[in-house]
CSV table of C-alpha atoms and ligand atoms in Angstrom, one decimal:
chain,number,residue,atom,x,y,z
A,23,MET,CA,20.4,-37.6,-30.5
A,24,SER,CA,19.9,-35.6,-27.4
A,25,PRO,CA,22.1,-32.5,-27.2
A,26,PHE,CA,22.6,-33.3,-23.5
A,27,LEU,CA,25.0,-35.9,-22.0
A,28,ASP,CA,22.6,-38.5,-20.8
A,29,LEU,CA,25.1,-40.1,-18.4
A,30,PRO,CA,24.8,-41.2,-14.8
A,31,PRO,CA,26.4,-38.7,-12.3
A,32,LEU,CA,29.9,-39.5,-11.1
A,33,SER,CA,29.9,-39.5,-7.3
A,34,ALA,CA,32.7,-38.9,-4.9
A,35,ALA,CA,32.5,-42.6,-4.1
A,36,ASP,CA,32.8,-43.5,-7.7
A,37,PHE,CA,35.9,-41.2,-8.0
A,38,ALA,CA,37.5,-42.8,-4.9
A,39,ALA,CA,36.8,-46.3,-6.2
A,40,ILE,CA,38.6,-45.5,-9.4
A,41,GLU,CA,41.6,-44.2,-7.5
A,42,ASP,CA,41.6,-47.5,-5.5
A,43,GLN,CA,41.5,-49.5,-8.8
A,44,VAL,CA,44.5,-47.4,-10.0
A,45,ALA,CA,46.3,-48.1,-6.7
A,46,ALA,CA,45.8,-51.8,-7.3
A,47,LEU,CA,47.1,-51.6,-10.8
A,48,LEU,CA,50.2,-49.8,-9.5
A,49,HIS,CA,50.7,-52.3,-6.7
A,50,THR,CA,50.8,-49.5,-4.2
A,51,THR,CA,49.3,-48.7,-0.8
A,52,ALA,CA,50.4,-45.1,-1.2
A,53,ASP,CA,47.9,-42.3,-1.9
A,54,VAL,CA,46.8,-42.2,-5.5
A,55,ILE,CA,45.6,-38.8,-6.9
A,56,VAL,CA,43.6,-39.0,-10.2
A,57,THR,CA,44.5,-35.9,-12.1
A,58,GLN,CA,42.0,-34.4,-14.6
A,59,GLY,CA,44.2,-33.8,-17.6
A,60,GLU,CA,46.6,-35.6,-19.8
A,61,ALA,CA,49.6,-37.3,-18.1
A,62,LEU,CA,51.8,-34.2,-18.6
A,63,LEU,CA,49.7,-32.7,-15.8
A,64,PRO,CA,50.8,-35.0,-13.0
A,65,LEU,CA,54.3,-35.2,-14.3
A,66,GLU,CA,54.7,-31.4,-14.1
A,67,ALA,CA,52.8,-31.4,-10.8
A,68,ALA,CA,55.2,-34.0,-9.3
A,69,ILE,CA,58.3,-32.1,-10.5
A,70,ARG,CA,57.1,-28.7,-9.4
A,71,GLY,CA,56.0,-30.2,-6.1
A,72,ALA,CA,59.4,-31.7,-5.3
A,73,ALA,CA,62.0,-29.5,-6.9
A,74,HIS,CA,63.1,-26.1,-5.6
A,75,PRO,CA,66.1,-23.8,-5.6
A,76,GLY,CA,68.8,-25.6,-3.6
A,77,SER,CA,67.7,-29.1,-4.6
A,78,THR,CA,69.7,-31.1,-7.1
A,79,ALA,CA,68.1,-33.5,-9.5
A,80,LEU,CA,69.4,-36.3,-11.5
A,81,ASN,CA,67.4,-36.3,-14.7
A,82,VAL,CA,67.8,-39.5,-16.7
A,83,VAL,CA,67.2,-38.9,-20.4
A,84,THR,CA,66.4,-41.9,-22.5
A,85,GLY,CA,63.9,-40.2,-24.8
A,86,PRO,CA,62.1,-37.0,-25.5
A,87,TYR,CA,60.2,-36.8,-22.2
A,88,GLY,CA,63.4,-36.7,-20.2
A,89,GLN,CA,64.3,-33.5,-22.0
A,90,THR,CA,60.9,-32.0,-20.9
A,91,PHE,CA,61.5,-33.0,-17.3
A,92,GLY,CA,64.9,-31.3,-17.3
A,93,ASN,CA,63.4,-28.1,-18.5
A,94,TRP,CA,60.8,-28.1,-15.8
A,95,LEU,CA,63.4,-28.9,-13.1
A,96,ARG,CA,65.6,-26.0,-14.2
A,97,SER,CA,62.6,-23.7,-14.3
A,98,CYS,CA,62.0,-24.6,-10.6
A,99,GLY,CA,65.5,-23.4,-9.8
A,100,ALA,CA,66.9,-26.9,-9.2
A,101,GLU,CA,70.5,-27.9,-10.1
A,102,VAL,CA,70.1,-30.5,-12.8
A,103,VAL,CA,72.5,-33.3,-13.7
A,104,ASP,CA,71.4,-34.8,-17.0
A,105,LEU,CA,72.3,-38.5,-17.6
A,106,ALA,CA,71.6,-39.1,-21.3
A,107,VAL,CA,71.9,-42.4,-23.1
A,108,PRO,CA,71.3,-43.1,-26.8
A,109,PHE,CA,67.5,-43.3,-27.4
A,110,ASP,CA,67.8,-46.8,-28.9
A,111,SER,CA,69.2,-48.3,-25.7
A,112,ALA,CA,68.4,-48.4,-21.9
A,113,VAL,CA,70.2,-46.7,-19.0
A,114,THR,CA,71.9,-49.1,-16.6
A,115,ALA,CA,71.7,-49.1,-12.8
A,116,GLN,CA,75.5,-48.8,-12.8
A,117,GLN,CA,75.3,-45.6,-14.8
A,118,VAL,CA,72.8,-44.2,-12.4
A,119,ALA,CA,74.9,-45.3,-9.4
A,120,ASP,CA,77.9,-43.6,-10.9
A,121,ALA,CA,76.0,-40.4,-11.4
A,122,LEU,CA,74.7,-40.4,-7.8
A,123,ALA,CA,78.2,-41.2,-6.4
A,124,ALA,CA,79.6,-38.3,-8.4
A,125,ASP,CA,77.1,-35.8,-6.8
A,126,PRO,CA,76.1,-36.6,-3.3
A,127,ALA,CA,73.7,-33.6,-3.2
A,128,ILE,CA,71.3,-35.3,-5.6
A,129,ASP,CA,68.0,-35.5,-3.8
A,130,PHE,CA,65.6,-36.2,-6.7
A,131,VAL,CA,65.7,-38.5,-9.6
A,132,SER,CA,63.4,-38.4,-12.7
A,133,LEU,CA,63.2,-41.5,-14.8
A,134,VAL,CA,61.0,-42.7,-17.7
A,135,HIS,CA,60.1,-46.4,-17.4
A,136,ALA,CA,59.2,-47.1,-21.1
A,137,GLU,CA,59.4,-44.6,-23.9
A,138,ALA,CA,56.6,-45.0,-26.5
A,139,ALA,CA,58.3,-42.5,-28.7
A,140,THR,CA,61.5,-44.3,-29.1
A,141,GLY,CA,60.5,-47.9,-28.1
A,142,ASN,CA,63.0,-48.5,-25.3
A,143,THR,CA,62.4,-49.5,-21.6
A,144,ASN,CA,64.6,-49.1,-18.6
A,145,PRO,CA,65.4,-51.6,-15.7
A,146,VAL,CA,63.5,-49.7,-13.0
A,147,ALA,CA,63.8,-52.4,-10.3
A,148,GLU,CA,67.6,-52.1,-10.3
A,149,ILE,CA,67.7,-48.4,-10.8
A,150,ALA,CA,65.2,-47.8,-8.0
A,151,ALA,CA,67.3,-49.8,-5.6
A,152,VAL,CA,70.3,-47.6,-6.3
A,153,VAL,CA,68.3,-44.4,-5.9
A,154,ARG,CA,66.9,-45.8,-2.5
A,155,ASP,CA,70.5,-46.4,-1.3
A,156,HIS,CA,71.4,-42.9,-2.1
A,157,GLY,CA,68.3,-41.6,-0.3
A,158,ALA,CA,66.9,-39.5,-3.2
A,159,LEU,CA,63.2,-39.3,-4.2
A,160,LEU,CA,62.3,-41.2,-7.3
A,161,MET,CA,59.7,-40.0,-9.9
A,162,LEU,CA,58.8,-42.5,-12.5
A,163,ASP,CA,57.0,-41.8,-15.8
A,164,ALA,CA,55.2,-45.1,-16.2
A,165,VAL,CA,52.7,-43.8,-18.8
A,166,ALA,CA,54.0,-46.1,-21.5
A,167,SER,CA,54.7,-49.1,-19.2
A,168,VAL,CA,51.6,-49.4,-17.1
A,169,ALA,CA,49.6,-52.5,-18.3
A,170,ALA,CA,52.4,-53.4,-20.8
A,171,GLU,CA,55.1,-54.6,-18.3
A,172,PRO,CA,55.3,-55.2,-14.5
A,173,LEU,CA,55.1,-52.0,-12.5
A,174,LEU,CA,55.8,-52.7,-8.8
A,175,THR,CA,55.6,-49.2,-7.3
A,176,ASP,CA,56.0,-50.1,-3.6
A,177,VAL,CA,58.3,-53.1,-4.0
A,178,TRP,CA,60.7,-51.1,-6.1
A,179,GLY,CA,60.4,-47.9,-3.9
A,180,VAL,CA,59.0,-45.5,-6.5
A,181,ASP,CA,57.9,-42.3,-4.7
A,182,LEU,CA,56.0,-40.6,-7.4
A,183,CYS,CA,54.6,-43.0,-10.1
A,184,VAL,CA,52.7,-41.3,-13.0
A,185,ILE,CA,50.4,-43.1,-15.4
A,186,GLY,CA,48.0,-42.2,-18.2
A,187,GLY,CA,45.2,-44.3,-19.6
A,188,GLN,CA,45.9,-43.8,-23.3
A,189,LYS,CA,48.7,-46.3,-24.0
A,190,ALA,CA,48.7,-50.0,-23.0
A,191,MET,CA,45.6,-49.5,-20.8
A,192,GLY,CA,43.7,-48.7,-24.0
A,193,GLY,CA,41.8,-46.0,-22.3
A,194,PRO,CA,41.3,-42.3,-22.3
A,195,ALA,CA,44.0,-39.7,-22.5
A,196,GLY,CA,42.1,-37.0,-20.7
A,197,VAL,CA,42.7,-38.3,-17.1
A,198,SER,CA,45.9,-39.5,-15.5
A,199,ALA,CA,47.1,-40.4,-12.0
A,200,VAL,CA,50.1,-40.2,-9.7
A,201,SER,CA,50.9,-42.2,-6.6
A,202,VAL,CA,52.6,-40.3,-3.8
A,203,SER,CA,54.6,-42.0,-1.1
A,204,ALA,CA,54.7,-40.7,2.5
A,205,ARG,CA,58.3,-39.5,1.8
A,206,ALA,CA,57.2,-37.6,-1.3
A,207,TRP,CA,54.3,-35.9,0.6
A,208,GLU,CA,56.8,-34.8,3.3
A,209,ARG,CA,59.1,-33.4,0.7
A,210,ILE,CA,56.3,-31.6,-1.1
A,211,ALA,CA,54.7,-30.2,2.0
A,212,ALA,CA,58.1,-28.9,3.2
A,213,ASN,CA,58.8,-27.2,-0.2
A,214,PRO,CA,57.7,-23.5,-0.1
A,215,ALA,CA,57.9,-23.4,-3.9
A,216,ALA,CA,55.5,-26.4,-4.4
A,217,PRO,CA,52.3,-25.3,-6.2
A,218,ARG,CA,49.4,-24.4,-3.8
A,219,ARG,CA,45.9,-23.2,-4.8
A,220,SER,CA,47.0,-24.1,-8.3
A,221,TYR,CA,45.8,-26.6,-11.0
A,222,LEU,CA,49.3,-28.1,-10.6
A,223,SER,CA,48.9,-28.6,-6.8
A,224,LEU,CA,49.0,-32.1,-5.5
A,225,LEU,CA,48.9,-30.7,-2.0
A,226,ASP,CA,45.4,-29.2,-2.7
A,227,TRP,CA,44.1,-32.6,-3.6
A,228,LYS,CA,45.7,-34.1,-0.5
A,229,GLU,CA,44.2,-31.5,1.8
A,230,ARG,CA,40.8,-31.0,0.2
A,231,TRP,CA,40.2,-34.6,-1.0
A,232,THR,CA,42.4,-37.4,0.3
A,233,ASP,CA,42.9,-36.2,3.9
A,234,ALA,CA,39.3,-35.0,4.0
A,235,GLY,CA,38.0,-38.5,3.6
A,236,ARG,CA,37.2,-38.4,-0.1
A,237,THR,CA,33.6,-37.6,0.5
A,238,VAL,CA,33.3,-34.3,-1.4
A,239,LEU,CA,35.0,-33.7,-4.7
A,240,PRO,CA,36.7,-30.3,-4.8
A,241,HIS,CA,35.9,-29.8,-8.5
A,242,ALA,CA,33.5,-31.1,-11.1
A,243,PRO,CA,34.8,-34.5,-12.1
A,244,ALA,CA,35.8,-35.0,-15.8
A,245,GLN,CA,32.8,-37.3,-16.0
A,246,LEU,CA,33.3,-38.8,-19.5
A,247,GLU,CA,37.0,-39.5,-19.0
A,248,MET,CA,36.4,-40.9,-15.5
A,249,LEU,CA,33.7,-43.3,-16.8
A,250,ALA,CA,36.0,-44.3,-19.6
A,251,LEU,CA,38.9,-44.9,-17.2
A,252,GLY,CA,36.7,-46.9,-14.9
A,253,ALA,CA,35.5,-49.0,-17.8
A,254,CYS,CA,39.1,-49.6,-18.9
A,255,LEU,CA,40.2,-50.6,-15.4
A,256,ASP,CA,37.3,-53.0,-15.2
A,257,ARG,CA,38.3,-54.5,-18.5
A,258,ILE,CA,41.9,-55.0,-17.4
A,259,ALA,CA,40.7,-56.6,-14.2
A,260,ALA,CA,38.4,-58.9,-16.1
A,261,ASP,CA,41.2,-60.0,-18.5
A,262,GLY,CA,43.7,-60.2,-15.7
A,263,LEU,CA,46.7,-57.8,-15.6
A,264,PRO,CA,49.2,-60.7,-16.2
A,265,ALA,CA,47.3,-61.6,-19.4
A,266,VAL,CA,47.3,-58.0,-20.6
A,267,ILE,CA,51.0,-57.7,-19.9
A,268,ALA,CA,51.7,-61.0,-21.7
A,269,ARG,CA,49.8,-59.8,-24.8
A,270,HIS,CA,51.9,-56.6,-25.0
A,271,ARG,CA,55.2,-58.6,-24.5
A,272,ALA,CA,54.0,-61.1,-27.2
A,273,ALA,CA,53.0,-58.3,-29.6
A,274,SER,CA,56.4,-56.7,-29.2
A,275,ALA,CA,58.3,-60.0,-29.6
A,276,ALA,CA,56.2,-61.0,-32.6
A,277,THR,CA,56.6,-57.7,-34.3
A,278,ARG,CA,60.4,-57.7,-33.8
A,279,ALA,CA,60.7,-61.3,-35.1
A,280,GLY,CA,58.4,-60.6,-38.0
A,281,VAL,CA,60.3,-57.5,-39.1
A,282,ARG,CA,63.6,-59.2,-38.9
A,283,ALA,CA,62.3,-62.0,-41.1
A,284,LEU,CA,60.9,-59.5,-43.6
A,285,GLY,CA,64.4,-58.0,-43.9
A,286,THR,CA,63.8,-54.4,-45.2
A,287,LEU,CA,63.3,-52.7,-41.8
A,288,ALA,CA,65.1,-53.4,-38.6
A,289,PRO,CA,64.1,-52.9,-34.9
A,290,PHE,CA,65.2,-49.4,-33.9
A,291,VAL,CA,66.2,-50.7,-30.4
A,292,PRO,CA,68.6,-53.5,-31.4
A,293,ASP,CA,68.7,-55.3,-28.0
A,294,ASP,CA,65.5,-57.3,-27.2
A,295,ALA,CA,66.1,-56.7,-23.5
A,296,ASP,CA,65.8,-52.9,-24.0
A,297,ALA,CA,62.7,-53.1,-26.2
A,298,ALA,CA,59.4,-51.6,-24.7
A,299,PRO,CA,56.4,-53.9,-24.9
A,300,VAL,CA,54.1,-51.0,-25.5
A,301,ALA,CA,55.4,-50.0,-29.0
A,302,THR,CA,57.9,-51.3,-31.5
A,303,THR,CA,60.0,-48.8,-33.2
A,304,LEU,CA,61.6,-49.6,-36.6
A,305,ARG,CA,64.5,-48.1,-38.5
A,306,THR,CA,63.9,-47.6,-42.2
A,307,PRO,CA,66.9,-48.2,-44.5
A,308,ALA,CA,68.7,-45.2,-46.0
A,309,GLY,CA,66.7,-43.8,-48.9
A,310,LEU,CA,63.3,-45.0,-47.6
A,311,ASP,CA,61.6,-42.1,-45.8
A,312,ALA,CA,59.6,-43.4,-42.9
A,313,ALA,CA,56.9,-40.6,-43.1
A,314,ALA,CA,56.4,-41.3,-46.8
A,315,LEU,CA,56.1,-45.0,-46.1
A,316,ALA,CA,53.7,-44.5,-43.3
A,317,ALA,CA,51.5,-42.3,-45.5
A,318,ARG,CA,51.1,-45.2,-48.0
A,319,LEU,CA,49.7,-47.5,-45.2
A,320,ASP,CA,46.1,-48.0,-44.2
A,321,PRO,CA,45.5,-45.3,-41.6
A,322,ALA,CA,43.4,-47.7,-39.5
A,323,LEU,CA,46.7,-49.6,-38.7
A,324,PRO,CA,48.5,-48.5,-35.5
A,325,ILE,CA,51.6,-47.4,-37.4
A,326,GLN,CA,53.0,-43.9,-37.4
A,327,PRO,CA,56.2,-42.2,-38.3
A,328,GLY,CA,58.6,-41.2,-35.5
A,329,GLY,CA,58.2,-37.7,-34.0
A,330,GLY,CA,60.3,-34.7,-34.9
A,331,PRO,CA,63.7,-35.5,-36.4
A,332,LEU,CA,63.0,-39.2,-36.3
A,333,ALA,CA,60.2,-38.9,-38.9
A,334,ALA,CA,62.5,-39.6,-41.7
A,335,GLU,CA,64.1,-42.8,-40.3
A,336,MET,CA,61.7,-44.3,-37.8
A,337,LEU,CA,58.3,-46.0,-37.9
A,338,ARG,CA,56.5,-46.9,-34.8
A,339,ILE,CA,54.0,-49.8,-34.4
A,340,ASN,CA,51.8,-49.2,-31.3
A,341,HIS,CA,50.6,-52.2,-29.3
A,342,TYR,CA,48.2,-50.2,-27.2
A,343,GLY,CA,45.6,-52.2,-25.4
A,344,PRO,CA,43.2,-53.8,-27.9
A,345,ALA,CA,46.0,-53.6,-30.6
A,346,ALA,CA,48.2,-56.0,-28.7
A,347,THR,CA,46.9,-59.1,-30.7
A,348,LEU,CA,48.6,-61.4,-33.1
A,349,GLU,CA,46.0,-60.5,-35.7
A,350,THR,CA,47.0,-56.8,-35.5
A,351,VAL,CA,50.7,-57.7,-35.7
A,352,HIS,CA,50.0,-59.8,-38.8
A,353,SER,CA,48.1,-56.9,-40.4
A,354,CYS,CA,50.9,-54.5,-39.7
A,355,LEU,CA,53.6,-56.9,-41.1
A,356,THR,CA,51.5,-57.6,-44.2
A,357,ALA,CA,51.1,-53.9,-44.8
A,358,LEU,CA,54.8,-53.2,-44.4
A,359,ALA,CA,55.7,-56.2,-46.7
A,360,THR,CA,53.3,-54.9,-49.4
A,361,ALA,CA,54.6,-51.3,-49.1
A,362,THR,CA,58.2,-52.5,-49.5
A,363,ASP,CA,57.5,-55.0,-52.2
A,364,SER,CA,58.5,-58.0,-50.2
A,365,ASP,CA,56.9,-61.4,-49.4
A,366,ALA,CA,54.9,-61.2,-46.1
A,367,LYS,CA,55.0,-65.0,-45.5
A,368,PRO,CA,58.3,-65.3,-43.6
A,369,GLY,CA,57.4,-62.4,-41.4
A,370,LEU,CA,54.0,-63.8,-40.5
A,371,VAL,CA,55.5,-67.3,-39.7
A,372,ALA,CA,58.3,-65.8,-37.5
A,373,ALA,CA,55.8,-63.5,-35.8
A,374,GLU,CA,53.5,-66.3,-34.9
A,375,ALA,CA,56.3,-68.5,-33.5
A,376,ALA,CA,57.6,-65.6,-31.4
A,377,TRP,CA,54.0,-64.8,-30.2
A,378,THR,CA,53.5,-68.4,-29.1
A,379,ALA,CA,56.9,-68.7,-27.4
A,380,THR,CA,56.3,-65.5,-25.5
A,381,VAL,CA,52.8,-66.3,-24.2
A,382,GLN,CA,54.0,-69.8,-23.2
A,383,GLY,CA,57.3,-68.6,-21.7
B,430,PLP,C1,52.9,-41.1,-24.2
B,430,PLP,C2,53.8,-40.7,-23.1
B,430,PLP,C3,53.4,-39.7,-22.3
B,430,PLP,C4,52.1,-38.9,-22.5
B,430,PLP,O1,52.4,-37.9,-23.4
B,430,PLP,P1,51.7,-37.6,-24.8
B,430,PLP,O2,52.6,-36.5,-25.3
B,430,PLP,O3,50.3,-37.1,-24.5
B,430,PLP,O4,51.7,-38.8,-25.7
B,430,PLP,C5,54.2,-39.3,-21.3
B,430,PLP,N1,55.4,-40.0,-21.0
B,430,PLP,C6,55.8,-41.0,-21.8
B,430,PLP,C7,57.1,-41.7,-21.5
B,430,PLP,C8,55.0,-41.4,-22.9
B,430,PLP,O5,55.3,-42.4,-23.7
């Protein structure tokens, strides 16, 4: 093999076309900036762009990422109101409305759409309407929801919508993107504390790339990742986004039904309405260590123990991209049945019925 990367060059036009494909995926006409790093890059860039001393943020915590956002907001000098709910449930629009009513100074809201780590998803359409009425800017972490469930950035009124390619898109982790509404650009441009001439600067990309007509890239493109992202966007377009979303919903429904029929493990998120289509989290019974159980499974299966303190009690089945098939759900259920000495059959039957009902419904 040649020691050189024998790849076609990635032109400014290619880069711009990929941004346009991302905009279509997000259902937005706002500017989309493709950021050359994992999704934590645009998430931190969005928060540091918008937050400053004197601003007040409502930080909705429904999983581990919300805690990270709160820390960034505080480090920007913002007042932070944390609204935390148990990680096996969703936040309601009413809870957000109450928090906003209690503190009229709130001018920024950070929210995670779906949480891959805990397997829950939040009702963004209703929450965004409440945030709009209050007049605050809304940042949405849609890394784990994009391509797994509807994401209507403009219809909902999301100002900063962040995605990554590595979850339901089935693509690369090394590039990510953020859409920035006109309101969000005004806010960031008016913020003296917003990063400038920095790797975290969205304003630099606006000035040197977007507003300059997207003809000259300010930095060398992350060519491998951009080619992978482009290929992944092409594949989603070829399959059709509704079909990709339906596969993830069906994989989640089938896994939940199958696990319930098997009996030993239970969905970590009890209410189906709160369950994220991107990954199904499971609770192991007392005495059955989730990490030990996961270690006995075929490492080729998309099953991993929960992170941090959840490693003892939670298993997570990822339905990322190509894994969102009935075949993979069946393989996972069979492996779990074998590892817990139970009969796989009832789980497989229930999973297939739920899969069919979901794709037909
Ligand atoms: C996966 C994920 C990210 C990306 O973070 P990683 O730590 O690289 O996996 C960000 N936000 C959410 C909600 C995610 O699920």
